mmCIF file of C-alpha atoms and ligand atoms in Angstrom:
data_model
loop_
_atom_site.group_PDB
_atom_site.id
_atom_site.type_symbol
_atom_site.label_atom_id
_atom_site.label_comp_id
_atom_site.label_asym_id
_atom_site.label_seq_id
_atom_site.Cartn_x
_atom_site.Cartn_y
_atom_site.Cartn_z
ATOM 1 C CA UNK A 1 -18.363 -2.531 -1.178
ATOM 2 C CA UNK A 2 -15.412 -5.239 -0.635
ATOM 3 C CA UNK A 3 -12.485 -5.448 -3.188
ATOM 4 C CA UNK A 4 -11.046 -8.907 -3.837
ATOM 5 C CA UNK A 5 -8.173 -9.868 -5.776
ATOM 6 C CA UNK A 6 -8.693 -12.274 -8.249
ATOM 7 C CA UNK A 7 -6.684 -14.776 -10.736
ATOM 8 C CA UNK A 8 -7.782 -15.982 -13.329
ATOM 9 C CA UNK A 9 -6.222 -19.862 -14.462
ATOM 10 C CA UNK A 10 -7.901 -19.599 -17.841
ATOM 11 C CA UNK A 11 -9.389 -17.238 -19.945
ATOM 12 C CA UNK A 12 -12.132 -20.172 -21.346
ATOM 13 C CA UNK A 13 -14.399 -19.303 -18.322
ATOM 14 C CA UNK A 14 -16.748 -16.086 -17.893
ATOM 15 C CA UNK A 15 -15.364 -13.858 -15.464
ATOM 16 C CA UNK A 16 -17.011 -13.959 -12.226
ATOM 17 C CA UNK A 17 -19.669 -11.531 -11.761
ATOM 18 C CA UNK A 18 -22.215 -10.123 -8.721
ATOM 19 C CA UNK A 19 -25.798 -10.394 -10.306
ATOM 20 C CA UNK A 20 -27.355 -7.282 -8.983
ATOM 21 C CA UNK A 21 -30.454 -7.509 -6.937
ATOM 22 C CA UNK A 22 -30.720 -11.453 -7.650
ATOM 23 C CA UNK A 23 -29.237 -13.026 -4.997
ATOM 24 C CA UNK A 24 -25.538 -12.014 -3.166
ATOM 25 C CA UNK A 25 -23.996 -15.798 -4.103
ATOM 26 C CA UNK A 26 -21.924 -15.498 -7.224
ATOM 27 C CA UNK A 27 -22.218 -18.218 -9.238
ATOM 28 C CA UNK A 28 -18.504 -20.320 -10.106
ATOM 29 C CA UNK A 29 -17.869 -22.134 -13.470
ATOM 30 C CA UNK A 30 -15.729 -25.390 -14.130
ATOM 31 C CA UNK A 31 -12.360 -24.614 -15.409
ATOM 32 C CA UNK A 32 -12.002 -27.604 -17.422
ATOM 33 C CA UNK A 33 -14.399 -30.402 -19.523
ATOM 34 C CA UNK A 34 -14.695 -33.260 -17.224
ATOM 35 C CA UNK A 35 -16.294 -36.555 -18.007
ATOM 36 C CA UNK A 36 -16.979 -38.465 -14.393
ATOM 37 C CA UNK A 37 -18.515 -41.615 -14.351
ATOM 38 C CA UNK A 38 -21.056 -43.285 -12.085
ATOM 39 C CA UNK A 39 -19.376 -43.401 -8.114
ATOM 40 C CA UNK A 40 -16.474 -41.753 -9.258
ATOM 41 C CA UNK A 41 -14.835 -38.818 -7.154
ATOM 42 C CA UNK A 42 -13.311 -35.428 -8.798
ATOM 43 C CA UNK A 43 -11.699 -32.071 -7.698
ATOM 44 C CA UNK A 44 -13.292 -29.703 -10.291
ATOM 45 C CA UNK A 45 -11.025 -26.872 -11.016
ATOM 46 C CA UNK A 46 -13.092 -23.003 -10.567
ATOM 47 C CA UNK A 47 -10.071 -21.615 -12.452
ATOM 48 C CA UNK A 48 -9.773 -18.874 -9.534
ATOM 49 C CA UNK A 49 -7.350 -17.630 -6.663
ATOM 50 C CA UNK A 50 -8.504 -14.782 -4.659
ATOM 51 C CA UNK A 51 -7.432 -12.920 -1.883
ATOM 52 C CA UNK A 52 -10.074 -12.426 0.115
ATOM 53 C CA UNK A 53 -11.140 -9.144 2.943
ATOM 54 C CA UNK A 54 -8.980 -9.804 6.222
ATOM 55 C CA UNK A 55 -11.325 -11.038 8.033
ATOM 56 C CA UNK A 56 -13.651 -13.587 5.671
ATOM 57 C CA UNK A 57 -13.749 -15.966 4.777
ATOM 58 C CA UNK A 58 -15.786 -17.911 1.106
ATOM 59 C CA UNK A 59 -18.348 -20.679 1.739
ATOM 60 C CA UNK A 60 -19.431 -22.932 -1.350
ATOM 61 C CA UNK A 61 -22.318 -24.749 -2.027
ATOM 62 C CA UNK A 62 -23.775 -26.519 -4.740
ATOM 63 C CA UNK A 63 -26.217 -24.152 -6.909
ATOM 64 C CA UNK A 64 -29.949 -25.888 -6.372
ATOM 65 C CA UNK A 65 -30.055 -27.043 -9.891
ATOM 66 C CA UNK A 66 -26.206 -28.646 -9.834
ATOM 67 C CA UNK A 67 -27.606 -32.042 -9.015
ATOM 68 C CA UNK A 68 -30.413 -32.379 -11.310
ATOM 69 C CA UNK A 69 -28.178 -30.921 -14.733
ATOM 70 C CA UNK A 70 -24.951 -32.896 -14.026
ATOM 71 C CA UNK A 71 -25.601 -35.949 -11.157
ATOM 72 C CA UNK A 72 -23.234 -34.402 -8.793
ATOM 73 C CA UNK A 73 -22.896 -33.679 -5.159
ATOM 74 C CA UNK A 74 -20.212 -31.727 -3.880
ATOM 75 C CA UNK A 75 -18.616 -34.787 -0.942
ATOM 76 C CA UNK A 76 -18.005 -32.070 1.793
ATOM 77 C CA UNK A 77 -21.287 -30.377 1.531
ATOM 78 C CA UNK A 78 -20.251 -27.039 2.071
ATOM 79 C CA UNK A 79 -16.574 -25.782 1.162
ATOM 80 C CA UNK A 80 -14.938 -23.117 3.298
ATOM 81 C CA UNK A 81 -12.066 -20.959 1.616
ATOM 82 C CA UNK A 82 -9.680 -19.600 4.051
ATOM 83 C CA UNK A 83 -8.435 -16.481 4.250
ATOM 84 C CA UNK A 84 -5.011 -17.861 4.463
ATOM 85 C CA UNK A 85 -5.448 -20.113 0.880
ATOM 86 C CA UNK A 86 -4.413 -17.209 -1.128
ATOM 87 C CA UNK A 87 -1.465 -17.709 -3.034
ATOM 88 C CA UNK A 88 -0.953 -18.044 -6.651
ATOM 89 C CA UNK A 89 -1.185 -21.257 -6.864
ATOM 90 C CA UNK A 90 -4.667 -21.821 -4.328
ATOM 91 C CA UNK A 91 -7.027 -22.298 -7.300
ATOM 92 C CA UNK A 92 -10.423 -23.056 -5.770
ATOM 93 C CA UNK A 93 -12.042 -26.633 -6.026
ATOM 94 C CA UNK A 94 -15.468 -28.533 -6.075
ATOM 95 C CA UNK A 95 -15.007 -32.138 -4.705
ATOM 96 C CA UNK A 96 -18.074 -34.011 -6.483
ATOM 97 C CA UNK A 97 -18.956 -37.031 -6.640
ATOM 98 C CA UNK A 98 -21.424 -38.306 -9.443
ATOM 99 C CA UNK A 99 -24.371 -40.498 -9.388
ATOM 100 C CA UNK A 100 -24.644 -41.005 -13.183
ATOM 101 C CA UNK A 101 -21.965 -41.400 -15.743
ATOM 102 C CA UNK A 102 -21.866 -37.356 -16.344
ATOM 103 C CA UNK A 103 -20.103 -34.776 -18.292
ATOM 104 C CA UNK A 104 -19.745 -31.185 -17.024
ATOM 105 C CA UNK A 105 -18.196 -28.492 -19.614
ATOM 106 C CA UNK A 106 -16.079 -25.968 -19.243
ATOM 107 C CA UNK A 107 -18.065 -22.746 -18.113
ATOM 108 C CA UNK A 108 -20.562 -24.596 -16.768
ATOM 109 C CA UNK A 109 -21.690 -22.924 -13.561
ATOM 110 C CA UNK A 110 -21.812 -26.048 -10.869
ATOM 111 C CA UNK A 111 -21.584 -23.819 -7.889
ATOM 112 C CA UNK A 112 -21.599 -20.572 -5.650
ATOM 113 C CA UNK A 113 -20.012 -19.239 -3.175
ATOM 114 C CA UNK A 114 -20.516 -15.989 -1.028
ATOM 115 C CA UNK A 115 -17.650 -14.856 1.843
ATOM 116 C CA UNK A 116 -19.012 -14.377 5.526
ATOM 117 C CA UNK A 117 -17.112 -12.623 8.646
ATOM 118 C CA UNK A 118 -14.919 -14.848 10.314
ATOM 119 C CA UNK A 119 -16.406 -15.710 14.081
ATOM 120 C CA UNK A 120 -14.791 -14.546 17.076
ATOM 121 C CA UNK A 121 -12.107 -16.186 18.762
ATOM 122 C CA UNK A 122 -13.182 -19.071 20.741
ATOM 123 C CA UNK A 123 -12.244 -20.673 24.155
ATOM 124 C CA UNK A 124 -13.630 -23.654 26.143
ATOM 125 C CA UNK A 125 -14.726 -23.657 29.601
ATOM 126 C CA UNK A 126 -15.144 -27.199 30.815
ATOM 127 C CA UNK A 127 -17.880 -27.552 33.194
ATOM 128 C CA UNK A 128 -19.295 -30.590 35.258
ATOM 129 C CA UNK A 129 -22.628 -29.277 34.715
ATOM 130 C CA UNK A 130 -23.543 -27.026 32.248
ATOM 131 C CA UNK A 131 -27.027 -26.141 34.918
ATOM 132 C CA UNK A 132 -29.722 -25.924 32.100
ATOM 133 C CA UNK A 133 -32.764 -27.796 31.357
ATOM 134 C CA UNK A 134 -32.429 -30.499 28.369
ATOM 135 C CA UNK A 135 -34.114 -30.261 25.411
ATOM 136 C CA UNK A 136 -35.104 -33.749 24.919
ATOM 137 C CA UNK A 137 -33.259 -34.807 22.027
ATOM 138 C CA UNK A 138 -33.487 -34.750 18.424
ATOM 139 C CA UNK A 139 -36.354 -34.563 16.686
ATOM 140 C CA UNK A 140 -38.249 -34.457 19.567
ATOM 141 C CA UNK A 141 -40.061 -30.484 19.382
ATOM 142 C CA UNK A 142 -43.926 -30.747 18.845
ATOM 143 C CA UNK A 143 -43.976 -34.214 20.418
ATOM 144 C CA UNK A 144 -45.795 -35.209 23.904
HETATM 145 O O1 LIG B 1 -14.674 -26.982 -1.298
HETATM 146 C C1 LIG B 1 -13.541 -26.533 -1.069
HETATM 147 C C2 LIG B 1 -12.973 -26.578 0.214
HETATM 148 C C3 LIG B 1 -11.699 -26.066 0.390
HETATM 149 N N1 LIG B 1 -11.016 -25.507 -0.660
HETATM 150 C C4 LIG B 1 -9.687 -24.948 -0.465
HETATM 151 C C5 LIG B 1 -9.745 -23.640 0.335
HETATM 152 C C6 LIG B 1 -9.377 -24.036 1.715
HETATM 153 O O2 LIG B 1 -8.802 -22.961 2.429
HETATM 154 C C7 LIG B 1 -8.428 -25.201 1.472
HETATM 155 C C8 LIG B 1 -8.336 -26.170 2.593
HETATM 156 O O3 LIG B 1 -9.641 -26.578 2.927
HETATM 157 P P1 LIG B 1 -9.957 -27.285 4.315
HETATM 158 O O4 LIG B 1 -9.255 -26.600 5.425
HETATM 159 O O5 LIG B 1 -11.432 -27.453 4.397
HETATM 160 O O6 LIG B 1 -9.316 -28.708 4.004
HETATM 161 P P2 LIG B 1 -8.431 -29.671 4.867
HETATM 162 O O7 LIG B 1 -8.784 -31.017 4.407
HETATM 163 O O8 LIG B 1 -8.580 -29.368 6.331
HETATM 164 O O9 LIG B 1 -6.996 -29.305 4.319
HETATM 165 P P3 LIG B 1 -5.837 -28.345 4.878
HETATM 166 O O10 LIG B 1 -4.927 -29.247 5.621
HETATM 167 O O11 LIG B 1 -5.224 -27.758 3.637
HETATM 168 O O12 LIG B 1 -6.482 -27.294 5.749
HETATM 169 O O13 LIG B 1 -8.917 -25.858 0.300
HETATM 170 C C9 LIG B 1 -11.582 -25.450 -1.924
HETATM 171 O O14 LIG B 1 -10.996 -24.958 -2.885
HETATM 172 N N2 LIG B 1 -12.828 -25.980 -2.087
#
């Protein structure tokens, strides 16, 4: 079990919880009412700061049913939360953009997010020749 520190920027949202034996993504809740309109862009306030394990670091998604209950997609597909983005004032965001004129309410739970080990440190070795067979390009498995 992992402890993580948590703010809360208003008390008008249900505090985060782990569903047990549903699924490990907690589910996050707009901080404020927001009214977007068709092809308009907005950061949605989550109304949290955490401090997360040394070590993780929080991926967001959508929840499956965000885009068919408010018209929004969330621009960078998948948000990563650095360890490092946890100060008082590092209140987690969903950038959405909406496809219909939409309103989301505070509470509402627009997306998840679960925290995965951070990978190990990385270096490049440039080669000429990297001395293994292609693959044939995309799209191309099961085809002659
Ligand atoms: O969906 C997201 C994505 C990011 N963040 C926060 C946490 C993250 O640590 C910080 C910066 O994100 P990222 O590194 O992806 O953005 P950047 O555009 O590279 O900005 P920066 O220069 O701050 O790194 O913004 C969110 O609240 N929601």
């Amino acid at each position: 079990m992992k402890t993580i520190k948590i703010k809360y920027f208003t008390d008008k949202i249900e505090k985060l919880t782990y569903i047990e034996g549903k699924s490990d993504w907690i589910d996050l809740r707009a901080a404020e009412d927001a009214d977007i309109k068709a092809g308009e862009f907005k950061l949605i306030p989550l109304g949290v700061a955490m401090e997360l394990p040394k070590g993780y670091e929080a991926h967001i998604v959508p929840r499956s049913s965000t885009f068919k209950n408010f018209g929004i997609i969330q621009t960078n597909h998948q948000g990563v939360v650095d360890c490092s983005y946890c100060g008082d004032n590092d209140q987690w965001f969903m950038p959405a953009y909406a496809l219909r004129d939409t309103h989301i309410s505070i509470n509402d739970r627009i997306c998840q997010f679960r925290i995965m080990e951070n990978q190990p440190r990385l270096c490049f070795e440039e080669k000429e020749s990297l001395e293994n067979e292609d693959r044939g390009g995309i799209g191309s498995t099961g085809k002659q």
